[in-house]
mmCIF file of C-alpha atoms and ligand atoms in Angstrom:
data_model
loop_
_atom_site.group_PDB
_atom_site.id
_atom_site.type_symbol
_atom_site.label_atom_id
_atom_site.label_comp_id
_atom_site.label_asym_id
_atom_site.label_seq_id
_atom_site.Cartn_x
_atom_site.Cartn_y
_atom_site.Cartn_z
ATOM 1 C CA UNK A 1 0.000 0.000 0.000
ATOM 2 C CA UNK A 2 0.994 3.649 -0.440
ATOM 3 C CA UNK A 3 2.384 5.379 2.661
ATOM 4 C CA UNK A 4 3.134 9.081 3.217
ATOM 5 C CA UNK A 5 6.772 9.117 4.290
ATOM 6 C CA UNK A 6 8.684 12.122 5.671
ATOM 7 C CA UNK A 7 11.560 13.107 3.380
ATOM 8 C CA UNK A 8 12.612 16.459 4.791
ATOM 9 C CA UNK A 9 11.925 18.950 7.557
ATOM 10 C CA UNK A 10 12.572 22.622 8.154
ATOM 11 C CA UNK A 11 11.786 25.466 10.544
ATOM 12 C CA UNK A 12 11.876 29.238 10.679
ATOM 13 C CA UNK A 13 11.659 31.703 13.554
ATOM 14 C CA UNK A 14 11.451 35.498 13.606
ATOM 15 C CA UNK A 15 14.657 37.339 14.497
ATOM 16 C CA UNK A 16 13.367 38.897 17.722
ATOM 17 C CA UNK A 17 13.261 36.922 20.982
ATOM 18 C CA UNK A 18 11.001 38.294 23.717
ATOM 19 C CA UNK A 19 11.689 37.033 27.252
ATOM 20 C CA UNK A 20 9.191 36.852 30.105
ATOM 21 C CA UNK A 21 11.115 39.678 31.798
ATOM 22 C CA UNK A 22 10.398 41.984 28.836
ATOM 23 C CA UNK A 23 6.667 41.236 29.199
ATOM 24 C CA UNK A 24 6.836 42.399 32.837
ATOM 25 C CA UNK A 25 7.240 45.943 31.458
ATOM 26 C CA UNK A 26 4.103 45.613 29.304
ATOM 27 C CA UNK A 27 1.506 43.919 31.544
ATOM 28 C CA UNK A 28 1.085 43.004 35.226
ATOM 29 C CA UNK A 29 2.853 39.638 35.105
ATOM 30 C CA UNK A 30 6.062 37.972 36.263
ATOM 31 C CA UNK A 31 8.618 35.565 34.890
ATOM 32 C CA UNK A 32 7.872 33.349 37.898
ATOM 33 C CA UNK A 33 4.099 33.175 37.168
ATOM 34 C CA UNK A 34 4.620 32.430 33.469
ATOM 35 C CA UNK A 35 7.245 29.723 34.085
ATOM 36 C CA UNK A 36 5.266 28.063 36.894
ATOM 37 C CA UNK A 37 1.891 28.068 35.131
ATOM 38 C CA UNK A 38 3.037 27.363 31.560
ATOM 39 C CA UNK A 39 6.745 26.438 31.322
ATOM 40 C CA UNK A 40 7.270 29.269 28.801
ATOM 41 C CA UNK A 41 10.533 31.246 29.186
ATOM 42 C CA UNK A 42 10.650 33.116 25.871
ATOM 43 C CA UNK A 43 8.934 33.381 22.499
ATOM 44 C CA UNK A 44 9.816 34.773 19.045
ATOM 45 C CA UNK A 45 7.832 37.741 17.747
ATOM 46 C CA UNK A 46 7.627 38.725 14.068
ATOM 47 C CA UNK A 47 8.992 42.130 13.107
ATOM 48 C CA UNK A 48 8.526 44.306 10.066
ATOM 49 C CA UNK A 49 8.516 42.260 6.859
ATOM 50 C CA UNK A 50 8.165 38.964 8.738
ATOM 51 C CA UNK A 51 4.789 37.370 7.980
ATOM 52 C CA UNK A 52 3.120 33.970 8.070
ATOM 53 C CA UNK A 53 3.989 33.567 4.368
ATOM 54 C CA UNK A 54 7.631 34.654 4.723
ATOM 55 C CA UNK A 55 8.220 32.336 7.699
ATOM 56 C CA UNK A 56 6.373 29.519 5.929
ATOM 57 C CA UNK A 57 8.459 30.002 2.794
ATOM 58 C CA UNK A 58 11.691 29.895 4.831
ATOM 59 C CA UNK A 59 10.632 26.669 6.579
ATOM 60 C CA UNK A 60 9.534 25.150 3.246
ATOM 61 C CA UNK A 61 12.865 25.951 1.571
ATOM 62 C CA UNK A 62 14.743 24.371 4.498
ATOM 63 C CA UNK A 63 12.578 21.227 4.257
ATOM 64 C CA UNK A 64 13.146 20.973 0.487
ATOM 65 C CA UNK A 65 16.934 21.348 1.014
ATOM 66 C CA UNK A 66 16.954 18.547 3.611
ATOM 67 C CA UNK A 67 14.951 16.359 1.213
ATOM 68 C CA UNK A 68 17.293 17.130 -1.695
ATOM 69 C CA UNK A 69 14.280 18.307 -3.699
ATOM 70 C CA UNK A 70 13.207 21.513 -5.450
ATOM 71 C CA UNK A 71 9.768 23.183 -5.711
ATOM 72 C CA UNK A 72 9.429 21.448 -9.123
ATOM 73 C CA UNK A 73 9.099 18.137 -7.258
ATOM 74 C CA UNK A 74 6.094 19.250 -5.163
ATOM 75 C CA UNK A 75 2.456 18.665 -6.187
ATOM 76 C CA UNK A 76 0.616 20.208 -3.234
ATOM 77 C CA UNK A 77 1.430 23.020 -0.791
ATOM 78 C CA UNK A 78 -0.771 22.672 2.294
ATOM 79 C CA UNK A 79 -0.549 25.400 4.942
ATOM 80 C CA UNK A 80 -2.049 25.059 8.408
ATOM 81 C CA UNK A 81 -2.628 28.548 9.793
ATOM 82 C CA UNK A 82 -5.149 30.702 11.640
ATOM 83 C CA UNK A 83 -3.150 33.867 10.953
ATOM 84 C CA UNK A 84 -3.044 34.024 7.131
ATOM 85 C CA UNK A 85 -1.381 36.977 5.390
ATOM 86 C CA UNK A 86 -4.793 37.945 3.956
ATOM 87 C CA UNK A 87 -8.366 36.708 4.296
ATOM 88 C CA UNK A 88 -7.784 35.424 0.767
ATOM 89 C CA UNK A 89 -6.067 34.197 -1.338
ATOM 90 C CA UNK A 90 -4.739 31.365 0.771
ATOM 91 C CA UNK A 91 -1.297 31.845 2.318
ATOM 92 C CA UNK A 92 -0.499 28.513 0.630
ATOM 93 C CA UNK A 93 -0.762 30.103 -2.844
ATOM 94 C CA UNK A 94 1.341 33.034 -1.633
ATOM 95 C CA UNK A 95 4.021 30.525 -0.563
ATOM 96 C CA UNK A 96 3.561 28.591 -3.813
ATOM 97 C CA UNK A 97 4.296 31.830 -5.686
ATOM 98 C CA UNK A 98 7.284 32.698 -3.459
ATOM 99 C CA UNK A 99 8.699 29.240 -4.285
ATOM 100 C CA UNK A 100 8.285 29.987 -8.004
ATOM 101 C CA UNK A 101 5.743 27.185 -8.510
ATOM 102 C CA UNK A 102 3.042 27.634 -11.152
ATOM 103 C CA UNK A 103 2.161 23.923 -11.257
ATOM 104 C CA UNK A 104 0.265 21.797 -8.732
ATOM 105 C CA UNK A 105 -2.225 23.107 -6.175
ATOM 106 C CA UNK A 106 -2.185 24.871 -2.823
ATOM 107 C CA UNK A 107 -4.664 25.598 -0.055
ATOM 108 C CA UNK A 108 -4.886 26.556 3.629
ATOM 109 C CA UNK A 109 -6.390 24.585 6.503
ATOM 110 C CA UNK A 110 -7.723 26.190 9.643
ATOM 111 C CA UNK A 111 -8.030 24.079 12.764
ATOM 112 C CA UNK A 112 -6.185 26.489 15.093
ATOM 113 C CA UNK A 113 -3.667 24.665 17.315
ATOM 114 C CA UNK A 114 -4.637 21.279 15.826
ATOM 115 C CA UNK A 115 -3.971 22.630 12.321
ATOM 116 C CA UNK A 116 -0.740 20.738 11.723
ATOM 117 C CA UNK A 117 -2.250 17.364 12.704
ATOM 118 C CA UNK A 118 -5.285 18.096 10.490
ATOM 119 C CA UNK A 119 -2.987 19.112 7.598
ATOM 120 C CA UNK A 120 -0.821 15.992 7.936
ATOM 121 C CA UNK A 121 -3.939 13.780 7.950
ATOM 122 C CA UNK A 122 -5.268 15.609 4.867
ATOM 123 C CA UNK A 123 -1.946 15.406 3.021
ATOM 124 C CA UNK A 124 -1.903 11.667 3.753
ATOM 125 C CA UNK A 125 -5.342 11.270 2.130
ATOM 126 C CA UNK A 126 -4.238 13.238 -0.964
ATOM 127 C CA UNK A 127 -1.120 11.040 -1.248
ATOM 128 C CA UNK A 128 -2.884 7.715 -0.651
ATOM 129 C CA UNK A 129 -5.732 8.784 -2.949
ATOM 130 C CA UNK A 130 -3.203 9.332 -5.743
ATOM 131 C CA UNK A 131 -3.782 13.070 -6.188
ATOM 132 C CA UNK A 132 -0.280 14.094 -5.081
ATOM 133 C CA UNK A 133 3.070 12.309 -4.895
ATOM 134 C CA UNK A 134 4.867 14.912 -2.797
ATOM 135 C CA UNK A 135 3.300 17.411 -0.419
ATOM 136 C CA UNK A 136 4.822 20.332 1.460
ATOM 137 C CA UNK A 137 2.948 20.434 4.776
ATOM 138 C CA UNK A 138 3.574 23.749 6.505
ATOM 139 C CA UNK A 139 2.431 25.036 9.899
ATOM 140 C CA UNK A 140 2.970 28.800 10.014
ATOM 141 C CA UNK A 141 1.642 31.462 12.362
ATOM 142 C CA UNK A 142 2.041 35.060 13.482
ATOM 143 C CA UNK A 143 -0.248 34.996 16.536
ATOM 144 C CA UNK A 144 1.476 38.141 17.845
ATOM 145 C CA UNK A 145 -0.633 40.050 15.288
ATOM 146 C CA UNK A 146 -3.968 38.915 16.785
ATOM 147 C CA UNK A 147 -3.033 39.238 20.456
ATOM 148 C CA UNK A 148 -4.448 41.902 22.743
ATOM 149 C CA UNK A 149 -1.166 43.127 24.193
ATOM 150 C CA UNK A 150 -2.999 44.626 27.194
ATOM 151 C CA UNK A 151 -4.503 41.239 28.207
ATOM 152 C CA UNK A 152 -2.054 39.417 30.484
ATOM 153 C CA UNK A 153 -4.127 36.228 30.430
ATOM 154 C CA UNK A 154 -3.335 35.641 26.743
ATOM 155 C CA UNK A 155 -0.457 37.815 25.490
ATOM 156 C CA UNK A 156 2.204 35.991 27.534
ATOM 157 C CA UNK A 157 1.301 32.600 26.063
ATOM 158 C CA UNK A 158 1.795 32.808 22.300
ATOM 159 C CA UNK A 159 4.623 33.260 19.805
ATOM 160 C CA UNK A 160 5.352 33.237 16.064
ATOM 161 C CA UNK A 161 7.145 30.757 13.798
ATOM 162 C CA UNK A 162 6.828 28.120 11.094
ATOM 163 C CA UNK A 163 7.782 24.515 10.423
ATOM 164 C CA UNK A 164 7.459 22.289 7.371
ATOM 165 C CA UNK A 165 7.685 18.645 6.341
ATOM 166 C CA UNK A 166 7.954 17.123 2.866
ATOM 167 C CA UNK A 167 5.769 14.021 2.620
ATOM 168 C CA UNK A 168 6.343 11.575 -0.231
ATOM 169 C CA UNK A 169 4.367 8.591 -1.545
ATOM 170 C CA UNK A 170 6.321 5.365 -0.969
ATOM 171 C CA UNK A 171 5.297 1.705 -1.170
ATOM 172 C CA UNK A 172 4.765 -0.031 2.166
ATOM 173 C CA UNK A 173 3.712 -3.525 3.280
ATOM 174 C CA UNK A 174 0.673 -2.280 5.193
ATOM 175 C CA UNK A 175 2.191 -3.166 8.575
ATOM 176 C CA UNK A 176 3.357 -1.075 11.542
ATOM 177 C CA UNK A 177 6.939 -1.660 10.339
ATOM 178 C CA UNK A 178 6.281 0.629 7.339
ATOM 179 C CA UNK A 179 7.775 4.084 7.333
ATOM 180 C CA UNK A 180 5.216 6.907 7.067
ATOM 181 C CA UNK A 181 1.853 7.833 8.554
ATOM 182 C CA UNK A 182 0.259 4.742 10.132
ATOM 183 C CA UNK A 183 -2.961 6.261 11.471
ATOM 184 C CA UNK A 184 -4.631 9.630 12.069
ATOM 185 C CA UNK A 185 -7.499 10.530 14.421
ATOM 186 C CA UNK A 186 -9.285 13.886 14.175
ATOM 187 C CA UNK A 187 -12.049 15.280 16.387
ATOM 188 C CA UNK A 188 -13.905 18.529 16.909
ATOM 189 C CA UNK A 189 -16.789 19.763 19.039
ATOM 190 C CA UNK A 190 -18.114 23.208 18.130
ATOM 191 C CA UNK A 191 -20.156 23.509 21.313
ATOM 192 C CA UNK A 192 -16.878 24.754 22.850
ATOM 193 C CA UNK A 193 -16.353 27.450 20.198
ATOM 194 C CA UNK A 194 -16.667 30.386 22.627
ATOM 195 C CA UNK A 195 -13.858 29.211 24.926
ATOM 196 C CA UNK A 196 -11.035 30.094 22.541
ATOM 197 C CA UNK A 197 -11.838 32.380 19.625
ATOM 198 C CA UNK A 198 -11.008 35.600 17.789
ATOM 199 C CA UNK A 199 -13.532 38.418 18.290
ATOM 200 C CA UNK A 200 -13.525 39.601 14.688
ATOM 201 C CA UNK A 201 -13.800 38.335 11.137
ATOM 202 C CA UNK A 202 -14.686 39.276 7.560
ATOM 203 C CA UNK A 203 -18.339 38.225 7.765
ATOM 204 C CA UNK A 204 -19.096 39.572 11.251
ATOM 205 C CA UNK A 205 -17.201 42.671 12.319
ATOM 206 C CA UNK A 206 -15.183 43.290 9.175
ATOM 207 C CA UNK A 207 -12.094 43.474 11.392
ATOM 208 C CA UNK A 208 -9.302 41.016 12.149
ATOM 209 C CA UNK A 209 -10.118 40.882 15.872
ATOM 210 C CA UNK A 210 -8.160 39.685 18.896
ATOM 211 C CA UNK A 211 -7.688 36.283 20.483
ATOM 212 C CA UNK A 212 -9.887 35.637 23.530
ATOM 213 C CA UNK A 213 -9.559 32.588 25.757
ATOM 214 C CA UNK A 214 -11.063 31.147 28.903
ATOM 215 C CA UNK A 215 -7.765 29.483 29.762
ATOM 216 C CA UNK A 216 -9.041 27.515 32.727
ATOM 217 C CA UNK A 217 -11.901 26.042 30.629
ATOM 218 C CA UNK A 218 -9.512 24.994 27.844
ATOM 219 C CA UNK A 219 -7.134 23.503 30.397
ATOM 220 C CA UNK A 220 -9.991 21.519 31.972
ATOM 221 C CA UNK A 221 -10.737 19.664 28.734
ATOM 222 C CA UNK A 222 -7.241 19.386 27.239
ATOM 223 C CA UNK A 223 -5.826 16.250 28.889
ATOM 224 C CA UNK A 224 -8.994 14.146 28.404
ATOM 225 C CA UNK A 225 -9.309 15.121 24.732
ATOM 226 C CA UNK A 226 -5.625 14.514 23.980
ATOM 227 C CA UNK A 227 -5.561 11.110 25.670
ATOM 228 C CA UNK A 228 -8.806 10.129 23.897
ATOM 229 C CA UNK A 229 -7.341 10.528 20.383
ATOM 230 C CA UNK A 230 -3.978 9.046 21.318
ATOM 231 C CA UNK A 231 -5.736 5.976 22.701
ATOM 232 C CA UNK A 232 -7.670 5.869 19.400
ATOM 233 C CA UNK A 233 -4.354 5.796 17.529
ATOM 234 C CA UNK A 234 -3.019 3.040 19.827
ATOM 235 C CA UNK A 235 -6.188 0.949 19.333
ATOM 236 C CA UNK A 236 -6.175 1.350 15.538
ATOM 237 C CA UNK A 237 -2.567 0.163 15.265
ATOM 238 C CA UNK A 238 -2.614 -2.334 18.184
ATOM 239 C CA UNK A 239 0.258 -0.450 19.763
ATOM 240 C CA UNK A 240 0.776 0.761 23.333
ATOM 241 C CA UNK A 241 2.666 3.557 25.078
ATOM 242 C CA UNK A 242 5.653 1.164 25.351
ATOM 243 C CA UNK A 243 5.956 0.937 21.554
ATOM 244 C CA UNK A 244 6.390 4.628 20.835
ATOM 245 C CA UNK A 245 9.813 6.250 20.777
ATOM 246 C CA UNK A 246 8.675 9.883 20.946
ATOM 247 C CA UNK A 247 5.611 11.896 21.853
ATOM 248 C CA UNK A 248 5.722 15.263 20.070
ATOM 249 C CA UNK A 249 2.799 17.243 21.485
ATOM 250 C CA UNK A 250 1.375 20.625 20.568
ATOM 251 C CA UNK A 251 3.250 23.035 22.813
ATOM 252 C CA UNK A 252 0.635 25.054 24.719
ATOM 253 C CA UNK A 253 1.446 24.441 28.351
ATOM 254 C CA UNK A 254 4.026 22.273 30.104
ATOM 255 C CA UNK A 255 1.415 21.157 32.652
ATOM 256 C CA UNK A 256 -0.939 19.903 29.903
ATOM 257 C CA UNK A 257 1.950 18.051 28.208
ATOM 258 C CA UNK A 258 3.097 16.434 31.477
ATOM 259 C CA UNK A 259 -0.483 15.577 32.518
ATOM 260 C CA UNK A 260 -1.260 13.869 29.189
ATOM 261 C CA UNK A 261 2.011 11.903 29.129
ATOM 262 C CA UNK A 262 1.471 10.753 32.721
ATOM 263 C CA UNK A 263 -2.111 9.625 32.049
ATOM 264 C CA UNK A 264 -0.910 7.635 29.023
ATOM 265 C CA UNK A 265 2.078 6.120 30.847
ATOM 266 C CA UNK A 266 4.633 7.749 28.540
ATOM 267 C CA UNK A 267 7.854 8.574 30.463
ATOM 268 C CA UNK A 268 9.026 12.198 30.290
ATOM 269 C CA UNK A 269 12.319 11.150 28.595
ATOM 270 C CA UNK A 270 10.227 10.247 25.516
ATOM 271 C CA UNK A 271 8.408 13.601 25.348
ATOM 272 C CA UNK A 272 9.722 16.470 23.198
ATOM 273 C CA UNK A 273 9.144 19.805 24.954
ATOM 274 C CA UNK A 274 9.943 23.150 23.331
ATOM 275 C CA UNK A 275 7.257 25.345 24.903
ATOM 276 C CA UNK A 276 10.017 26.965 26.993
ATOM 277 C CA UNK A 277 11.747 28.196 23.813
ATOM 278 C CA UNK A 278 8.864 29.037 21.475
ATOM 279 C CA UNK A 279 5.735 29.575 23.601
ATOM 280 C CA UNK A 280 2.506 28.454 21.956
ATOM 281 C CA UNK A 281 2.915 28.885 18.182
ATOM 282 C CA UNK A 282 -0.418 27.176 17.376
ATOM 283 C CA UNK A 283 -0.198 25.215 14.085
ATOM 284 C CA UNK A 284 3.580 25.772 13.934
ATOM 285 C CA UNK A 285 4.381 24.247 17.314
ATOM 286 C CA UNK A 286 4.579 20.564 16.307
ATOM 287 C CA UNK A 287 6.831 21.012 13.242
ATOM 288 C CA UNK A 288 9.015 23.424 15.247
ATOM 289 C CA UNK A 289 9.352 20.836 18.035
ATOM 290 C CA UNK A 290 10.052 18.106 15.463
ATOM 291 C CA UNK A 291 12.838 20.162 13.901
ATOM 292 C CA UNK A 292 14.520 20.670 17.305
ATOM 293 C CA UNK A 293 14.381 16.923 18.106
ATOM 294 C CA UNK A 294 15.594 15.985 14.595
ATOM 295 C CA UNK A 295 18.429 18.536 14.635
ATOM 296 C CA UNK A 296 19.727 17.309 18.014
ATOM 297 C CA UNK A 297 19.528 13.676 16.886
ATOM 298 C CA UNK A 298 16.804 12.499 19.267
ATOM 299 C CA UNK A 299 14.366 11.447 16.512
ATOM 300 C CA UNK A 300 15.951 9.028 14.034
ATOM 301 C CA UNK A 301 14.757 7.175 10.949
ATOM 302 C CA UNK A 302 12.632 4.202 11.989
ATOM 303 C CA UNK A 303 11.415 5.768 15.253
ATOM 304 C CA UNK A 304 7.704 5.565 16.073
ATOM 305 C CA UNK A 305 6.487 9.110 16.739
ATOM 306 C CA UNK A 306 3.103 10.201 18.114
ATOM 307 C CA UNK A 307 1.946 13.741 17.272
ATOM 308 C CA UNK A 308 -0.985 15.285 19.147
ATOM 309 C CA UNK A 309 -2.748 18.630 19.449
ATOM 310 C CA UNK A 310 -5.810 20.291 20.939
ATOM 311 C CA UNK A 311 -7.067 23.831 20.422
ATOM 312 C CA UNK A 312 -9.759 26.323 19.466
ATOM 313 C CA UNK A 313 -13.081 24.921 18.262
ATOM 314 C CA UNK A 314 -12.406 22.703 20.126
ATOM 315 C CA UNK A 315 -10.445 20.653 17.650
ATOM 316 C CA UNK A 316 -8.112 17.837 18.596
ATOM 317 C CA UNK A 317 -6.197 15.058 16.909
ATOM 318 C CA UNK A 318 -3.385 12.518 17.014
ATOM 319 C CA UNK A 319 -1.236 10.982 14.319
ATOM 320 C CA UNK A 320 1.164 8.045 14.536
ATOM 321 C CA UNK A 321 4.083 8.072 12.144
ATOM 322 C CA UNK A 322 7.147 5.906 11.631
ATOM 323 C CA UNK A 323 10.006 8.265 10.804
HETATM 324 O O1 UT7 B 401 -3.128 25.984 22.299
HETATM 325 C C1 UT7 B 401 -4.499 26.046 22.413
HETATM 326 C C2 UT7 B 401 -4.977 25.646 23.703
HETATM 327 N N1 UT7 B 401 -4.664 26.587 24.737
HETATM 328 C C3 UT7 B 401 -4.255 26.101 25.871
HETATM 329 O O2 UT7 B 401 -3.999 24.932 25.965
HETATM 330 C C4 UT7 B 401 -4.207 26.991 27.082
HETATM 331 C C5 UT7 B 401 -4.885 26.290 28.204
HETATM 332 N N2 UT7 B 401 -4.883 27.003 29.448
HETATM 333 C C6 UT7 B 401 -3.758 27.224 30.162
HETATM 334 O O3 UT7 B 401 -2.676 26.875 29.736
HETATM 335 C C7 UT7 B 401 -3.898 27.844 31.524
HETATM 336 O O4 UT7 B 401 -5.264 27.867 31.917
HETATM 337 C C8 UT7 B 401 -3.327 29.273 31.595
HETATM 338 C C9 UT7 B 401 -1.813 29.222 31.498
HETATM 339 C C10 UT7 B 401 -3.908 30.129 30.497
HETATM 340 C C11 UT7 B 401 -3.679 29.898 32.969
HETATM 341 O O5 UT7 B 401 -3.218 29.059 34.003
HETATM 342 P P1 UT7 B 401 -4.199 28.703 35.209
HETATM 343 O O6 UT7 B 401 -3.410 27.960 36.192
HETATM 344 O O7 UT7 B 401 -5.414 28.056 34.630
HETATM 345 O O8 UT7 B 401 -4.499 30.129 35.813
HETATM 346 P P2 UT7 B 401 -5.920 30.853 35.992
HETATM 347 O O9 UT7 B 401 -6.480 31.258 34.675
HETATM 348 O O10 UT7 B 401 -6.746 30.035 36.923
HETATM 349 O O11 UT7 B 401 -5.450 32.168 36.759
HETATM 350 C C12 UT7 B 401 -4.873 32.124 38.072
HETATM 351 C C13 UT7 B 401 -4.563 33.544 38.505
HETATM 352 C C14 UT7 B 401 -5.735 34.513 38.298
HETATM 353 O O12 UT7 B 401 -5.772 35.399 39.392
HETATM 354 P P3 UT7 B 401 -6.841 35.179 40.584
HETATM 355 O O13 UT7 B 401 -8.183 35.228 39.903
HETATM 356 O O14 UT7 B 401 -6.523 33.835 41.161
HETATM 357 O O15 UT7 B 401 -6.557 36.333 41.491
HETATM 358 C C15 UT7 B 401 -5.341 35.274 37.064
HETATM 359 O O16 UT7 B 401 -5.894 36.569 37.003
HETATM 360 O O17 UT7 B 401 -3.478 34.067 37.731
HETATM 361 C C16 UT7 B 401 -3.842 35.344 37.197
HETATM 362 N N3 UT7 B 401 -3.154 35.548 35.926
HETATM 363 C C17 UT7 B 401 -1.897 36.037 35.840
HETATM 364 N N4 UT7 B 401 -1.028 36.446 36.781
HETATM 365 C C18 UT7 B 401 0.169 36.880 36.353
HETATM 366 C C19 UT7 B 401 -3.590 35.262 34.686
HETATM 367 N N5 UT7 B 401 -2.642 35.569 33.788
HETATM 368 C C20 UT7 B 401 -1.588 36.058 34.475
HETATM 369 C C21 UT7 B 401 -0.316 36.515 34.095
HETATM 370 N N6 UT7 B 401 0.524 36.907 35.068
HETATM 371 N N7 UT7 B 401 0.086 36.569 32.802
#
């Protein structure tokens, strides 16, 4: 059977690092509170000329270099983002153009913090359905542009950045020993839509709006939703926590990551944590975390890697992949 196998990865971060201490001058907060409640120590914030498309392009070029491929080899550019450059056209076509591609197709996906898991699952369907042989899957965000910088309950949590993977169709045996995506589990429940949202939009206010979140409410649901889809992925592949080499979670809050890993029986040595470095970069957080763990040699070819995310909507999902 056809499998969607990772051939290359890349990441991009804005130039400017903003520490918790710097935020103390902007809102009534403290480094101690932010570190204790979230694990975040710093985040990257986009400056002039740095956009979701420019960061996405940079990450995509890095992923193509690692894969030894050029934009000519790509059939589909799929961008997970909730902070597109414009309402339309899709940031994916903007990146397609920046890469000099006039062939193939490109579109955006919006599932907030679960966007990268949704995009990987979608890319896998396009590959296994025969529509695309190679897909650039990009998670790119500039959440700093939708934050209310006077609201301490949200502005300390998020950051900007982008990450990308090149997925390629390869023949597999149809067993768990195959490289590539083995299973994907997506969920959403719109009855929670008012717990994490942006208070503006083209069809309502005609403005971009600002991010609003009932943090405690999101926190309350996060661990149960994350463990639910991961257990779904274990059941579908007849695997257990002992079989996986790495858990690469969406990086929202250290306490949510630790709580989910503990509930699933996954030891902390197998969990990739980068929330301290990047903050919550929404759809970019998983590919950014992957690139750190690939660069430092933790994740190697053949490793079994579980990706998971939960966010606005609520949306949530998990994806099991053999690297
Ligand atoms: O990626 C998408 C999904 N998003 C998430 O996963 C975020 C989920 N939620 C969270 O991570 C946590 O709920 C937060 C980090 C947002 C908040 O942590 P918490 O432990 O749930 O704190 P809390 O909201 O219960 O607030 C505790 C106190 C409050 O003061 P009082 O009411 O106890 O006097 C807040 O006003 O902390 C206060 N507070 C702050 N203090 C200093 C809230 N934000 C800050 C701040 N600095 N930045």
